[in-house]
Amino acid sequence: MDYVQEPVLSVRNLNKQYGGGCLNCRGAKADRLIKNFCPVCGTVYACRDVSFQVYAGEILGVVGESGSGKSTLMECLYFDQEVDGGEALISSYKNGEANLFAESSQQKRYIRNHMMGKVYQNAALSLKMDFSALGNIAEKLIAAGSRHVGRMETRGRELLEHVNIPSYRMKERPKNFSGGMQQRVQIAKALSNNPPLLLLDEVTTGLDLSVQASVLDLIKTIQRELGISVVIVSHDLSVIKMLADRTFVMLDGQMIEHGLTDQILEDPQHPFTQQLVQSLL
Amino acid sequence: MRMKYQFAFFDEGSKREIRRATLKAVAIPGYQVPFASREMPIARGWGTGGLQLTLSLVGKDDRLKVIDQGSDESVNAVNIKELIGKTTGIAITEETGEATLIQSRHRIPEIPLHAGQILVLQVPLPEPLRYFEPSEYETKKLHAEQEYSGAWLMLFEQIMKYGHMSTGADHPVLVHKRYVMAPSPIPRFDNSKLNDSEALILLGAGREKKIYAVPPHTEVVSLDFEDFPFVVEPFQGVSCRLCGARGVYMDEVHDEETGETLYQCNDTSYCLQRLNEKRG
Amino acid sequence: MGYVAVKGGTLAIEESIKRLKYERLKKGTVLECARIEGGMRALIDQVMSEGSLYSETLAAIAIKQAEGSPEEAVFLLKAYRSTLPRKHYSCTVESTDMFVERRISASFKNIPGGQILGAAHDYTLRLIDFALQDETDEGAVRWLNRFESEKSGIDVQGADLDNLPKVLDVLRNEGLLLPCGDNDREPDDVTKESVQFPTSRSQRLQILTGGQTGAVTSLGYAALRSFGALHPTVGELRVGNLPIYVGSLLGEGQAEEDYYYIGDIKVTEAETIFPVTVQKENGRKEIEFGIGYGMCYGQNETKAIAMSILDRCLESGDAGYPVYDEEFVLLHINSVESTGFISHLKLPHYVTFRSELDSVRKTRKGKGTVGEDEGERP
Ligand SMILES: Nc1ncnc2c1ncn2[C@@H]1O[C@H](COP(=O)(O)OP(=O)(O)OP(=O)(O)O)[C@@H](O)[C@H]1O
Ligand SMILES: [Mg+2]
Ligand SMILES: [Zn+2]
């Protein structure tokens, strides 16, 4: 593949830590950490100088072991967490010249409502459990400016059908849904405003194989039809293999390897990646 | 120990503080200005917010009208009139057109207000997003970021459930294209009177400690959807059994003997005025 | 002559108020304010504390007017307070300057200065004393004279009652209390500026101390019993009189000698101790003590202790339990606010109800959804 065009999203030196740090760990003293953890003060360095780019219409995979910082990265990109450093630019916003992390919270909300969609690992973070499934989808549509009930309901039904929520349960509250159902409502919600950029954190975790397949299919179809860009996080390499054009690998908050997905699967360089690929075989 | 209460109950320092908050509210239409609400000699929830506004504004030459749910004679109105009368000695009137200052609980008078008048509305729950988000800290952020999806979402959910918007009184409005505001529990019928009003409209919530305002000629729009427009309580084909008025907000009266439902103007002073005019 | 409005409302209200006066006087006896001040000490203290206004005389009048209802008496006091100009702030008080009448510690048996039981209901048997029916003023005077002569015989063994050390200083000197420096920031006055969240500690303490006794107690109890899993120990509870001074009217920067003494107030102060886990270096954890603070006008011991528990909860602010949520606690414990809003339900709601009725009727006629969620208010 050939990526001559401008990236849709570019992230440079994103840093995120939990905890204030101490004399032992402050500065770039990576050698004094146990993995991403400072044994003296307990600070976790969840993302360390992560840089990458996403191009129009591509699916970028992120893999890494549990605790390597994948969810934190996605939370930073969706402004759920304040970053401690770095910048992110998206081409559809201010000509790709404004660091999103430095924008006002009102602007961040605008970007989120109009230019992004996200599926969380934990559905409770994105769904209003006490509003109907349709209402949840409408929330995103309303936020993006829609004021037409009929059109929102039609769109909601269409999306929920896509993710196999039966139409007789669409007005029910996700609180009464199974984990997998909640996950599917989330996907429908994230897709509702046709965002140019979709962030997926462990979308298929907790789904049975047939639903998993249909969800992956759905993502693939939507991405192809709408030409949107997707960042998909998973610790399941088979998901990545099926969807991602390019992939990068995270370990202890750092990006240790990146390239075309096929390349990484066939010829992993880093010992950790090798181990990961081994386990897939 | 013998003590006297001062003019308009408050000390002048308190009045100034309340007026400062009021000025801010006028400067930012629809924005809820926090203020150090005082305890009043009538109970919280009985119009202490409105009362504090009225007391901070009232001067010796004012003529005051007080209405409770459309009536000048309802308990709440009588209480408030008595307190203000006792502590100021100003003239009290029931005629809407004559009053310079009108304090009202849950109604805007039927007779159009004119320039120079001030309407003070009593507010129990000033936060239009409260049922969507219980925390004050969070709703403040939502207002700051103009994030009002929640307000429309609540209406959307009602339509999903009942097939139409099911708000009673207190249907939320968008003020000056910026702030979503609770108009206080006035019936939907009165919402349009907020728009482009000649008079200054002030809203006070004593227990929740907020003051907000709709200055004259401000645009006020009731929230709705393109395909589900805002509708008011219907009074088609109904007229007042006393004065014959149509197209005003009516109380329902049940005739115990015939079991019939009759209607009469909710705004009692309006009804009375019409009756007097008819007599000539 | 035109029509006139029916003055039904005004008339009915006048009659209701007359009826109320009748209820107060119908037995043909009048309760003198002096007798309320004499015999209703606890009620006066409660009303002053919830009313956030220190005046036994005003409290007594309010109690008389309210026929002994604390809710109503507090309301009267607070409304009166709104009319008072605020001319001065008093100087900071140190509770070591308290002239102590009662002082106990549950954490140490031997405390410097000793435990002083003072006057308390805690040690009485809760049996109704029927002899009180026949108590007379003369009998009271005789008893008082005897009490005075007995008292002069007992030597209060050297205890310096207006300079007793604080029990917590024992722990502080051992380094077992979390260190805290003096915070000399001017407190935020919640009566002048409305509270915004998150609050400062001075705002929290002001709201807690004016809280309704029952509400503060119940929430503190909830934190203790199950929704908070706290295990406090009363480090020190003291009741006594605190001298109050104001600075000179001439301006800032004056010496302490220039302060004006304006009188004493009786207060209850509670300091409770809570074990707190602190994260130390290298993953080590230690237990230290954190404190909760309560202070109320008058002798209000349960309230002061409960207040100290809530202070602790709100300081640590752990989510998870409502009593740790400052909006939950602070916005719901004020007696005038809670009783006012509940009692406003008695006001006519004809217009609002009519409007609601319209919606309900429409739902009946309309196409409300079937077999789905119950119609709660979204
Ligand atoms: N709120 C928090 N406070 C402190 N540490 C946190 C917090 N959230 C995450 N962490 C730490 O940050 C690191 C990265 O966590 P993150 O959730 O991003 O991992 P992940 O790669 O998504 O893992 P998984 O595959 O299990 O979902 C972990 O060490 C975690 O303990
Ligand atoms: Mg994760
Ligand atoms: Zn460290």
PDB file of C-alpha atoms and ligand atoms in Angstrom, chain A residues 20-26 33 37-43 45, ligand 3:
ATOM      1  CA  GLY A  20       3.257  12.654  40.495  1.00  0.00           C
ATOM      2  CA  GLY A  21       6.605  10.901  40.148  1.00  0.00           C
ATOM      3  CA  CYS A  22       9.526  11.254  42.533  1.00  0.00           C
ATOM      4  CA  LEU A  23      13.257  11.887  42.527  1.00  0.00           C
ATOM      5  CA  ASN A  24      13.857   8.286  41.564  1.00  0.00           C
ATOM      6  CA  CYS A  25      11.717   8.240  38.461  1.00  0.00           C
ATOM      7  CA  ARG A  26      11.325  11.811  37.229  1.00  0.00           C
ATOM      8  CA  LEU A  33      11.246   1.558  36.621  1.00  0.00           C
ATOM      9  CA  PHE A  37       6.013   1.277  37.481  1.00  0.00           C
ATOM     10  CA  CYS A  38       8.154   3.298  39.874  1.00  0.00           C
ATOM     11  CA  PRO A  39       8.789   1.097  42.899  1.00  0.00           C
ATOM     12  CA  VAL A  40       9.573   4.080  45.113  1.00  0.00           C
ATOM     13  CA  CYS A  41       6.546   6.300  44.657  1.00  0.00           C
ATOM     14  CA  GLY A  42       4.139   3.984  42.888  1.00  0.00           C
ATOM     15  CA  THR A  43       3.727   6.178  39.807  1.00  0.00           C
ATOM     16  CA  TYR A  45       4.058   5.590  33.369  1.00  0.00           C
TER      17      TYR A  45
HETATM   18 ZN    ZN D   3       8.818   7.633  41.456  1.00  0.00          ZN
END
